[in-house]
Amino acid sequence: LQRKGELLDRLGKIEEATKSWQVMAMLDKTTPLQLAIDRGHNLAQWGYHARALELLEAELNAAELDGPSCYNAACVFSLASAAVVTDDDLEQESRTKLSQEYADRAIDMLQRAMDANYFEKASVRQSLLSDTDLDALRGQERFQELLRAGGF
């Protein structure tokens, strides 16, 4: 069902995809936050940055966040930051502004993950350096400061 939802999202059939994601969440007993992260990740990858963050923001405001959730939310924000740059429905100035806002939110989430000691394990620390979902952040000064502050 998740693959069906992913494919429908990719095809822009958002309402049909929503039904698949909801059924999958019920069957797998996925939390609303995890569902929003998974689906937001998928939507942002395919350029649907606004919808991805609409779903994610609703759950971020309602959920207790742990380190992994903060990290995964940061990945969604970072993907949205990259996606908005190519959104031809927006003026260039709006794209630039939104891209920066999304990047800032991603870095805020990474800081929360760091504050929750999420990056203590070497394998998790490595993901911060190599995860391609975070590529939109690598040129950001705040991201570099976060790395330095974390001893990376």
PDB file of C-alpha atoms in Angstrom, residues 7-122:
ATOM      1  CA  LEU A   7       3.229   6.041  -7.042  1.00  0.00           C
ATOM      2  CA  LEU A   8      -0.071   7.910  -6.848  1.00  0.00           C
ATOM      3  CA  ASP A   9       1.701  10.862  -5.190  1.00  0.00           C
ATOM      4  CA  ARG A  10       4.285  10.818  -7.973  1.00  0.00           C
ATOM      5  CA  LEU A  11       1.513  10.892 -10.567  1.00  0.00           C
ATOM      6  CA  GLY A  12      -0.089  13.845  -8.808  1.00  0.00           C
ATOM      7  CA  LYS A  13      -3.155  11.857  -7.758  1.00  0.00           C
ATOM      8  CA  ILE A  14      -2.983  13.231  -4.251  1.00  0.00           C
ATOM      9  CA  GLU A  15      -6.507  12.335  -3.071  1.00  0.00           C
ATOM     10  CA  GLU A  16      -6.200   8.709  -4.210  1.00  0.00           C
ATOM     11  CA  ALA A  17      -2.754   8.523  -2.634  1.00  0.00           C
ATOM     12  CA  THR A  18      -4.120   9.840   0.646  1.00  0.00           C
ATOM     13  CA  LYS A  19      -6.516   6.907   0.878  1.00  0.00           C
ATOM     14  CA  SER A  20      -3.701   4.393   0.287  1.00  0.00           C
ATOM     15  CA  TRP A  21      -1.469   6.052   2.873  1.00  0.00           C
ATOM     16  CA  GLN A  22      -4.284   6.092   5.432  1.00  0.00           C
ATOM     17  CA  VAL A  23      -5.100   2.408   4.956  1.00  0.00           C
ATOM     18  CA  MET A  24      -1.408   1.520   5.149  1.00  0.00           C
ATOM     19  CA  ALA A  25      -1.071   3.504   8.380  1.00  0.00           C
ATOM     20  CA  MET A  26      -4.014   1.701   9.954  1.00  0.00           C
ATOM     21  CA  LEU A  27      -2.731  -1.730   8.961  1.00  0.00           C
ATOM     22  CA  ASP A  28       0.840  -1.042  10.052  1.00  0.00           C
ATOM     23  CA  LYS A  29      -0.213   0.895  13.157  1.00  0.00           C
ATOM     24  CA  THR A  30       1.941   3.795  11.969  1.00  0.00           C
ATOM     25  CA  THR A  31       1.779   6.887  14.157  1.00  0.00           C
ATOM     26  CA  PRO A  32       0.339  10.022  12.564  1.00  0.00           C
ATOM     27  CA  LEU A  33       3.752  11.681  12.868  1.00  0.00           C
ATOM     28  CA  GLN A  34       5.560   8.816  11.145  1.00  0.00           C
ATOM     29  CA  LEU A  35       2.938   8.774   8.403  1.00  0.00           C
ATOM     30  CA  ALA A  36       3.376  12.525   7.879  1.00  0.00           C
ATOM     31  CA  ILE A  37       7.157  12.113   7.736  1.00  0.00           C
ATOM     32  CA  ASP A  38       7.012   9.180   5.307  1.00  0.00           C
ATOM     33  CA  ARG A  39       4.450  10.772   3.044  1.00  0.00           C
ATOM     34  CA  GLY A  40       6.027  14.217   3.331  1.00  0.00           C
ATOM     35  CA  HIS A  41       9.344  12.715   2.286  1.00  0.00           C
ATOM     36  CA  ASN A  42       7.709  11.145  -0.745  1.00  0.00           C
ATOM     37  CA  LEU A  43       5.800  14.286  -1.728  1.00  0.00           C
ATOM     38  CA  ALA A  44       8.830  16.547  -1.332  1.00  0.00           C
ATOM     39  CA  GLN A  45      10.940  14.225  -3.485  1.00  0.00           C
ATOM     40  CA  TRP A  46       8.417  14.638  -6.309  1.00  0.00           C
ATOM     41  CA  GLY A  47       8.225  18.409  -5.979  1.00  0.00           C
ATOM     42  CA  TYR A  48       5.035  18.742  -3.932  1.00  0.00           C
ATOM     43  CA  HIS A  49       6.770  20.809  -1.275  1.00  0.00           C
ATOM     44  CA  ALA A  50       3.722  22.723  -0.047  1.00  0.00           C
ATOM     45  CA  ARG A  51       1.589  19.611   0.476  1.00  0.00           C
ATOM     46  CA  ALA A  52       4.503  17.768   2.084  1.00  0.00           C
ATOM     47  CA  LEU A  53       5.016  20.493   4.648  1.00  0.00           C
ATOM     48  CA  GLU A  54       1.296  20.992   5.232  1.00  0.00           C
ATOM     49  CA  LEU A  55       1.052  17.356   6.344  1.00  0.00           C
ATOM     50  CA  LEU A  56       4.265  17.479   8.335  1.00  0.00           C
ATOM     51  CA  GLU A  57       3.585  20.762  10.142  1.00  0.00           C
ATOM     52  CA  ALA A  58       0.199  19.552  11.368  1.00  0.00           C
ATOM     53  CA  GLU A  59       1.813  16.562  13.059  1.00  0.00           C
ATOM     54  CA  LEU A  60       4.918  18.362  14.304  1.00  0.00           C
ATOM     55  CA  ASN A  61       2.674  20.705  16.254  1.00  0.00           C
ATOM     56  CA  ALA A  62       0.728  17.824  17.778  1.00  0.00           C
ATOM     57  CA  ALA A  63       3.455  15.282  18.542  1.00  0.00           C
ATOM     58  CA  GLU A  64       6.172  14.788  21.107  1.00  0.00           C
ATOM     59  CA  LEU A  65       9.383  14.736  19.071  1.00  0.00           C
ATOM     60  CA  ASP A  66      12.325  12.448  19.706  1.00  0.00           C
ATOM     61  CA  GLY A  67      15.731  12.586  18.011  1.00  0.00           C
ATOM     62  CA  PRO A  68      14.875  10.282  15.087  1.00  0.00           C
ATOM     63  CA  SER A  69      11.643  12.152  14.372  1.00  0.00           C
ATOM     64  CA  CYS A  70      13.480  15.473  14.378  1.00  0.00           C
ATOM     65  CA  TYR A  71      16.116  14.099  12.012  1.00  0.00           C
ATOM     66  CA  ASN A  72      13.542  12.643   9.623  1.00  0.00           C
ATOM     67  CA  ALA A  73      11.505  15.856   9.688  1.00  0.00           C
ATOM     68  CA  ALA A  74      14.715  17.737   8.845  1.00  0.00           C
ATOM     69  CA  CYS A  75      15.111  15.512   5.791  1.00  0.00           C
ATOM     70  CA  VAL A  76      11.603  16.434   4.617  1.00  0.00           C
ATOM     71  CA  PHE A  77      12.263  20.149   5.113  1.00  0.00           C
ATOM     72  CA  SER A  78      15.559  19.839   3.251  1.00  0.00           C
ATOM     73  CA  LEU A  79      13.919  18.022   0.324  1.00  0.00           C
ATOM     74  CA  ALA A  80      11.218  20.705   0.239  1.00  0.00           C
ATOM     75  CA  SER A  81      13.944  23.364   0.194  1.00  0.00           C
ATOM     76  CA  ALA A  82      15.393  21.772  -2.926  1.00  0.00           C
ATOM     77  CA  ALA A  83      11.987  21.192  -4.537  1.00  0.00           C
ATOM     78  CA  VAL A  84      10.679  24.733  -4.201  1.00  0.00           C
ATOM     79  CA  VAL A  85      13.594  26.095  -6.231  1.00  0.00           C
ATOM     80  CA  THR A  86      12.175  24.430  -9.345  1.00  0.00           C
ATOM     81  CA  ASP A  87       8.509  25.352  -8.705  1.00  0.00           C
ATOM     82  CA  ASP A  88       7.558  27.287 -11.836  1.00  0.00           C
ATOM     83  CA  ASP A  89       4.234  28.286 -10.272  1.00  0.00           C
ATOM     84  CA  LEU A  90       6.112  30.670  -7.969  1.00  0.00           C
ATOM     85  CA  GLU A  91       8.035  33.844  -8.730  1.00  0.00           C
ATOM     86  CA  GLN A  92      11.797  33.581  -8.325  1.00  0.00           C
ATOM     87  CA  GLU A  93      11.782  35.804  -5.243  1.00  0.00           C
ATOM     88  CA  SER A  94       9.178  33.574  -3.559  1.00  0.00           C
ATOM     89  CA  ARG A  95      11.109  30.427  -4.458  1.00  0.00           C
ATOM     90  CA  THR A  96      14.294  31.827  -2.957  1.00  0.00           C
ATOM     91  CA  LYS A  97      12.536  32.986   0.201  1.00  0.00           C
ATOM     92  CA  LEU A  98      10.682  29.699   0.735  1.00  0.00           C
ATOM     93  CA  SER A  99      13.782  27.648   0.024  1.00  0.00           C
ATOM     94  CA  GLN A 100      15.627  29.509   2.768  1.00  0.00           C
ATOM     95  CA  GLU A 101      12.692  29.200   5.182  1.00  0.00           C
ATOM     96  CA  TYR A 102      12.526  25.452   4.599  1.00  0.00           C
ATOM     97  CA  ALA A 103      16.299  25.114   4.999  1.00  0.00           C
ATOM     98  CA  ASP A 104      16.140  27.053   8.265  1.00  0.00           C
ATOM     99  CA  ARG A 105      13.397  24.748   9.551  1.00  0.00           C
ATOM    100  CA  ALA A 106      15.477  21.713   8.561  1.00  0.00           C
ATOM    101  CA  ILE A 107      18.468  23.025  10.471  1.00  0.00           C
ATOM    102  CA  ASP A 108      16.262  23.814  13.474  1.00  0.00           C
ATOM    103  CA  MET A 109      15.071  20.196  13.439  1.00  0.00           C
ATOM    104  CA  LEU A 110      18.648  18.928  13.204  1.00  0.00           C
ATOM    105  CA  GLN A 111      19.548  21.093  16.184  1.00  0.00           C
ATOM    106  CA  ARG A 112      16.689  19.545  18.140  1.00  0.00           C
ATOM    107  CA  ALA A 113      17.924  16.078  17.161  1.00  0.00           C
ATOM    108  CA  MET A 114      21.399  17.038  18.335  1.00  0.00           C
ATOM    109  CA  ASP A 115      20.006  18.405  21.605  1.00  0.00           C
ATOM    110  CA  ALA A 116      18.264  15.037  22.098  1.00  0.00           C
ATOM    111  CA  ASN A 117      21.660  13.290  21.683  1.00  0.00           C
ATOM    112  CA  TYR A 118      20.521  11.597  18.497  1.00  0.00           C
ATOM    113  CA  PHE A 119      23.978  11.802  16.920  1.00  0.00           C
ATOM    114  CA  GLU A 120      25.880   9.961  19.657  1.00  0.00           C
ATOM    115  CA  LYS A 121      26.277   6.733  17.635  1.00  0.00           C
ATOM    116  CA  ALA A 122      28.917   6.761  14.907  1.00  0.00           C
TER     117      ALA A 122
END
